[in-house]
């Protein structure tokens, strides 16, 4: 049987507020396999995003995590900061709920993809640009050379979401964490983004951890 890309055991997330630890996630246990989608479902405030951000050390300083979070056999909760940085973006990529706040408004889309590539691979500027345009093509952005030089505010909502997915896919990650990836989009664009994610899952054989409160999306996308 294929080994899981993510194995979460006895995982807890707590926040320190006014002198008290408050639990956001309690005793979570699950596995995500290559080419499969696992959905974590719950209403707003149930700890879905907090638990997923804690997997890669993206929580605020008043949070604590415990348990085991293994990405390809390496425990992210006990690994060194440099190891987590190496895995974050390369082995595990995060598609955030709101692309306008996740993308940096003062840098072009192309710069943000190129920066991700050159942080993880020994690539020159020309090769990185070529790969970035290839990624924009992969996520079905029309005339991809044009948005390469545009800033996030110059793209539509659906194009921004596609651009953020391109950034996430830059290093061919083994695991994609998609946090409510279609919430801010209208129904037509939502369907296009779901089709895109389904297609990419098969192309890249990445595992997907899908965070959502939408049971329609769960029925459409999730294996578990």
mmCIF file of C-alpha atoms in Angstrom:
data_model
loop_
_atom_site.group_PDB
_atom_site.id
_atom_site.type_symbol
_atom_site.label_atom_id
_atom_site.label_comp_id
_atom_site.label_asym_id
_atom_site.label_seq_id
_atom_site.Cartn_x
_atom_site.Cartn_y
_atom_site.Cartn_z
ATOM 1 C CA UNK A 1 0.000 0.000 0.000
ATOM 2 C CA UNK A 2 1.217 3.517 -0.790
ATOM 3 C CA UNK A 3 2.613 5.405 2.206
ATOM 4 C CA UNK A 4 0.644 8.508 3.287
ATOM 5 C CA UNK A 5 2.156 11.910 2.455
ATOM 6 C CA UNK A 6 0.648 13.234 5.702
ATOM 7 C CA UNK A 7 0.030 11.283 8.897
ATOM 8 C CA UNK A 8 -1.541 13.173 11.817
ATOM 9 C CA UNK A 9 -1.729 11.450 15.227
ATOM 10 C CA UNK A 10 -3.146 12.680 18.555
ATOM 11 C CA UNK A 11 -2.847 16.245 17.258
ATOM 12 C CA UNK A 12 -4.037 19.181 19.385
ATOM 13 C CA UNK A 13 -4.086 22.969 18.912
ATOM 14 C CA UNK A 14 -4.603 25.410 21.813
ATOM 15 C CA UNK A 15 -4.575 29.202 22.121
ATOM 16 C CA UNK A 16 -3.426 31.180 25.165
ATOM 17 C CA UNK A 17 -6.025 33.905 25.842
ATOM 18 C CA UNK A 18 -6.208 35.974 29.055
ATOM 19 C CA UNK A 19 -4.223 33.458 31.067
ATOM 20 C CA UNK A 20 -6.097 30.344 29.907
ATOM 21 C CA UNK A 21 -5.353 27.718 27.227
ATOM 22 C CA UNK A 22 -8.411 27.277 24.988
ATOM 23 C CA UNK A 23 -8.575 24.210 22.688
ATOM 24 C CA UNK A 24 -9.182 24.777 18.974
ATOM 25 C CA UNK A 25 -8.600 21.158 17.893
ATOM 26 C CA UNK A 26 -8.615 18.057 20.087
ATOM 27 C CA UNK A 27 -7.035 14.654 19.381
ATOM 28 C CA UNK A 28 -7.138 14.700 15.565
ATOM 29 C CA UNK A 29 -6.073 11.532 13.727
ATOM 30 C CA UNK A 30 -6.045 11.165 9.932
ATOM 31 C CA UNK A 31 -3.899 10.277 6.923
ATOM 32 C CA UNK A 32 -3.702 11.757 3.414
ATOM 33 C CA UNK A 33 -2.505 9.575 0.540
ATOM 34 C CA UNK A 34 -1.036 10.541 -2.859
ATOM 35 C CA UNK A 35 -3.719 11.325 -5.428
ATOM 36 C CA UNK A 36 -6.486 11.332 -2.796
ATOM 37 C CA UNK A 37 -8.535 14.118 -1.200
ATOM 38 C CA UNK A 38 -9.392 14.148 2.501
ATOM 39 C CA UNK A 39 -11.957 16.757 3.571
ATOM 40 C CA UNK A 40 -12.077 18.284 7.048
ATOM 41 C CA UNK A 41 -15.584 19.635 7.462
ATOM 42 C CA UNK A 42 -17.117 21.939 10.047
ATOM 43 C CA UNK A 43 -18.882 25.207 10.655
ATOM 44 C CA UNK A 44 -17.069 28.542 11.031
ATOM 45 C CA UNK A 45 -15.052 28.675 14.248
ATOM 46 C CA UNK A 46 -14.742 24.903 14.623
ATOM 47 C CA UNK A 47 -10.929 24.925 14.290
ATOM 48 C CA UNK A 48 -10.545 23.726 10.680
ATOM 49 C CA UNK A 49 -8.148 26.451 9.520
ATOM 50 C CA UNK A 50 -6.303 26.646 12.859
ATOM 51 C CA UNK A 51 -5.575 22.935 12.797
ATOM 52 C CA UNK A 52 -4.370 23.000 9.178
ATOM 53 C CA UNK A 53 -2.162 26.086 9.634
ATOM 54 C CA UNK A 54 -0.628 24.512 12.727
ATOM 55 C CA UNK A 55 0.584 21.584 10.616
ATOM 56 C CA UNK A 56 3.312 23.773 9.108
ATOM 57 C CA UNK A 57 3.944 26.227 11.945
ATOM 58 C CA UNK A 58 1.859 29.097 10.542
ATOM 59 C CA UNK A 59 -0.054 29.933 13.733
ATOM 60 C CA UNK A 60 0.339 33.059 15.879
ATOM 61 C CA UNK A 61 2.755 33.115 18.821
ATOM 62 C CA UNK A 62 -0.025 32.500 21.373
ATOM 63 C CA UNK A 63 -0.750 29.047 19.902
ATOM 64 C CA UNK A 64 0.684 25.681 20.852
ATOM 65 C CA UNK A 65 0.504 22.331 19.075
ATOM 66 C CA UNK A 66 1.096 18.797 20.323
ATOM 67 C CA UNK A 67 0.974 15.277 18.942
ATOM 68 C CA UNK A 68 2.595 14.063 15.719
ATOM 69 C CA UNK A 69 2.417 15.564 12.211
ATOM 70 C CA UNK A 70 4.496 13.496 9.790
ATOM 71 C CA UNK A 71 5.088 14.729 6.241
ATOM 72 C CA UNK A 72 6.760 11.930 4.270
ATOM 73 C CA UNK A 73 7.959 10.466 7.571
ATOM 74 C CA UNK A 74 9.346 13.700 9.113
ATOM 75 C CA UNK A 75 7.567 15.099 12.189
ATOM 76 C CA UNK A 76 6.936 18.796 11.526
ATOM 77 C CA UNK A 77 6.182 19.544 15.196
ATOM 78 C CA UNK A 78 9.641 18.462 16.413
ATOM 79 C CA UNK A 79 11.716 19.270 13.290
ATOM 80 C CA UNK A 80 14.098 22.239 13.248
ATOM 81 C CA UNK A 81 12.905 25.583 11.901
ATOM 82 C CA UNK A 82 15.156 25.185 8.834
ATOM 83 C CA UNK A 83 13.673 21.752 8.058
ATOM 84 C CA UNK A 84 10.118 23.091 8.331
ATOM 85 C CA UNK A 85 11.045 25.997 6.009
ATOM 86 C CA UNK A 86 12.468 23.516 3.502
ATOM 87 C CA UNK A 87 9.282 21.430 3.548
ATOM 88 C CA UNK A 88 6.923 24.422 3.527
ATOM 89 C CA UNK A 89 6.301 25.359 -0.102
ATOM 90 C CA UNK A 90 8.325 22.474 -1.542
ATOM 91 C CA UNK A 91 6.656 19.366 -0.070
ATOM 92 C CA UNK A 92 3.549 21.037 1.390
ATOM 93 C CA UNK A 93 1.779 23.964 -0.286
ATOM 94 C CA UNK A 94 -1.071 26.031 1.131
ATOM 95 C CA UNK A 95 -3.943 27.482 -0.918
ATOM 96 C CA UNK A 96 -5.467 30.146 1.297
ATOM 97 C CA UNK A 97 -9.121 31.135 1.520
ATOM 98 C CA UNK A 98 -8.706 34.730 0.314
ATOM 99 C CA UNK A 99 -6.086 35.240 -2.426
ATOM 100 C CA UNK A 100 -6.081 39.045 -2.086
ATOM 101 C CA UNK A 101 -4.675 38.761 1.450
ATOM 102 C CA UNK A 102 -2.422 35.767 0.677
ATOM 103 C CA UNK A 103 -0.717 37.318 -2.362
ATOM 104 C CA UNK A 104 1.669 40.206 -1.707
ATOM 105 C CA UNK A 105 0.077 43.377 -3.184
ATOM 106 C CA UNK A 106 3.403 45.129 -3.878
ATOM 107 C CA UNK A 107 4.929 42.383 -6.049
ATOM 108 C CA UNK A 108 3.822 41.107 -9.436
ATOM 109 C CA UNK A 109 2.350 37.616 -9.815
ATOM 110 C CA UNK A 110 5.415 36.561 -11.800
ATOM 111 C CA UNK A 111 7.810 37.767 -9.105
ATOM 112 C CA UNK A 112 5.963 35.775 -6.434
ATOM 113 C CA UNK A 113 6.120 32.538 -8.431
ATOM 114 C CA UNK A 114 9.771 33.087 -9.386
ATOM 115 C CA UNK A 115 10.686 33.820 -5.748
ATOM 116 C CA UNK A 116 9.123 30.515 -4.653
ATOM 117 C CA UNK A 117 10.997 28.584 -7.335
ATOM 118 C CA UNK A 118 14.389 30.183 -6.632
ATOM 119 C CA UNK A 119 14.010 29.699 -2.873
ATOM 120 C CA UNK A 120 13.837 25.945 -3.364
ATOM 121 C CA UNK A 121 15.744 25.216 -6.593
ATOM 122 C CA UNK A 122 19.056 26.430 -8.081
ATOM 123 C CA UNK A 123 17.415 28.246 -10.995
ATOM 124 C CA UNK A 124 18.418 31.358 -12.880
ATOM 125 C CA UNK A 125 15.932 34.182 -13.557
ATOM 126 C CA UNK A 126 15.240 33.144 -17.172
ATOM 127 C CA UNK A 127 14.538 29.482 -16.312
ATOM 128 C CA UNK A 128 12.373 30.504 -13.353
ATOM 129 C CA UNK A 129 10.332 32.876 -15.546
ATOM 130 C CA UNK A 130 9.822 30.147 -18.151
ATOM 131 C CA UNK A 131 8.624 27.740 -15.429
ATOM 132 C CA UNK A 132 6.336 30.435 -13.943
ATOM 133 C CA UNK A 133 4.604 31.014 -17.292
ATOM 134 C CA UNK A 134 4.273 27.237 -17.675
ATOM 135 C CA UNK A 135 2.539 27.121 -14.264
ATOM 136 C CA UNK A 136 0.175 29.965 -15.197
ATOM 137 C CA UNK A 137 -0.681 27.995 -18.329
ATOM 138 C CA UNK A 138 -1.288 24.869 -16.238
ATOM 139 C CA UNK A 139 -3.892 26.664 -14.094
ATOM 140 C CA UNK A 140 -5.745 27.817 -17.235
ATOM 141 C CA UNK A 141 -5.021 31.554 -17.074
ATOM 142 C CA UNK A 142 -5.509 32.924 -20.613
ATOM 143 C CA UNK A 143 -2.479 34.575 -22.243
ATOM 144 C CA UNK A 144 -0.276 33.698 -19.219
ATOM 145 C CA UNK A 145 2.623 35.972 -20.194
ATOM 146 C CA UNK A 146 0.407 39.028 -19.504
ATOM 147 C CA UNK A 147 -0.559 38.280 -15.862
ATOM 148 C CA UNK A 148 3.096 37.431 -15.151
ATOM 149 C CA UNK A 149 3.784 41.191 -15.047
ATOM 150 C CA UNK A 150 0.542 42.204 -13.307
ATOM 151 C CA UNK A 151 -0.102 42.933 -9.650
ATOM 152 C CA UNK A 152 -2.784 40.989 -7.722
ATOM 153 C CA UNK A 153 -5.276 43.884 -7.766
ATOM 154 C CA UNK A 154 -5.176 43.889 -11.577
ATOM 155 C CA UNK A 155 -6.621 40.365 -11.800
ATOM 156 C CA UNK A 156 -10.206 39.177 -11.344
ATOM 157 C CA UNK A 157 -11.147 37.057 -8.320
ATOM 158 C CA UNK A 158 -10.974 33.806 -10.269
ATOM 159 C CA UNK A 159 -7.630 34.753 -11.847
ATOM 160 C CA UNK A 160 -6.181 35.649 -8.433
ATOM 161 C CA UNK A 161 -7.235 32.247 -7.095
ATOM 162 C CA UNK A 162 -5.647 30.538 -10.109
ATOM 163 C CA UNK A 163 -2.464 32.590 -9.629
ATOM 164 C CA UNK A 164 -2.295 31.539 -5.965
ATOM 165 C CA UNK A 165 -2.725 27.905 -7.015
ATOM 166 C CA UNK A 166 0.157 28.425 -9.491
ATOM 167 C CA UNK A 167 2.361 29.688 -6.626
ATOM 168 C CA UNK A 168 1.344 26.648 -4.548
ATOM 169 C CA UNK A 169 2.133 24.229 -7.395
ATOM 170 C CA UNK A 170 5.503 25.793 -8.224
ATOM 171 C CA UNK A 171 7.543 23.045 -6.528
ATOM 172 C CA UNK A 172 5.279 20.069 -7.388
ATOM 173 C CA UNK A 173 4.318 19.543 -3.714
ATOM 174 C CA UNK A 174 3.388 16.117 -2.380
ATOM 175 C CA UNK A 175 0.574 17.680 -0.326
ATOM 176 C CA UNK A 176 -1.788 20.569 -1.078
ATOM 177 C CA UNK A 177 -3.704 22.116 1.824
ATOM 178 C CA UNK A 178 -6.713 23.912 0.332
ATOM 179 C CA UNK A 179 -8.457 26.116 2.901
ATOM 180 C CA UNK A 180 -11.954 27.002 1.618
ATOM 181 C CA UNK A 181 -10.468 27.540 -1.866
ATOM 182 C CA UNK A 182 -13.777 28.572 -3.480
ATOM 183 C CA UNK A 183 -15.590 30.524 -0.733
ATOM 184 C CA UNK A 184 -14.903 33.998 -2.154
ATOM 185 C CA UNK A 185 -15.872 33.061 -5.719
ATOM 186 C CA UNK A 186 -19.159 33.050 -7.601
ATOM 187 C CA UNK A 187 -20.754 29.720 -8.516
ATOM 188 C CA UNK A 188 -19.432 29.533 -12.093
ATOM 189 C CA UNK A 189 -15.825 30.299 -11.131
ATOM 190 C CA UNK A 190 -16.148 27.977 -8.116
ATOM 191 C CA UNK A 191 -16.964 25.080 -10.444
ATOM 192 C CA UNK A 192 -13.979 25.957 -12.667
ATOM 193 C CA UNK A 193 -11.568 26.017 -9.690
ATOM 194 C CA UNK A 194 -12.869 22.643 -8.444
ATOM 195 C CA UNK A 195 -12.422 21.172 -11.937
ATOM 196 C CA UNK A 196 -8.896 22.588 -12.010
ATOM 197 C CA UNK A 197 -7.992 21.085 -8.604
ATOM 198 C CA UNK A 198 -9.436 17.701 -9.603
ATOM 199 C CA UNK A 199 -7.416 17.755 -12.827
ATOM 200 C CA UNK A 200 -4.197 18.810 -11.090
ATOM 201 C CA UNK A 201 -4.595 16.120 -8.429
ATOM 202 C CA UNK A 202 -4.469 13.459 -11.140
ATOM 203 C CA UNK A 203 -1.668 15.158 -13.089
ATOM 204 C CA UNK A 204 0.624 15.656 -10.074
ATOM 205 C CA UNK A 205 -0.555 12.730 -7.893
ATOM 206 C CA UNK A 206 -0.542 15.124 -4.920
ATOM 207 C CA UNK A 207 -2.573 14.443 -1.791
ATOM 208 C CA UNK A 208 -5.125 17.171 -1.008
ATOM 209 C CA UNK A 209 -6.287 18.197 2.458
ATOM 210 C CA UNK A 210 -9.490 20.122 1.774
ATOM 211 C CA UNK A 211 -10.866 22.450 4.468
ATOM 212 C CA UNK A 212 -14.495 23.403 3.908
ATOM 213 C CA UNK A 213 -17.976 23.885 5.343
ATOM 214 C CA UNK A 214 -19.630 23.250 1.968
ATOM 215 C CA UNK A 215 -21.047 19.726 1.745
ATOM 216 C CA UNK A 216 -21.525 20.149 -2.020
ATOM 217 C CA UNK A 217 -17.761 20.624 -2.426
ATOM 218 C CA UNK A 218 -17.148 17.610 -0.165
ATOM 219 C CA UNK A 219 -19.472 15.419 -2.269
ATOM 220 C CA UNK A 220 -17.751 16.638 -5.445
ATOM 221 C CA UNK A 221 -14.104 16.385 -4.362
ATOM 222 C CA UNK A 222 -13.474 14.209 -1.326
ATOM 223 C CA UNK A 223 -12.454 10.527 -1.185
ATOM 224 C CA UNK A 224 -12.740 10.591 2.616
#
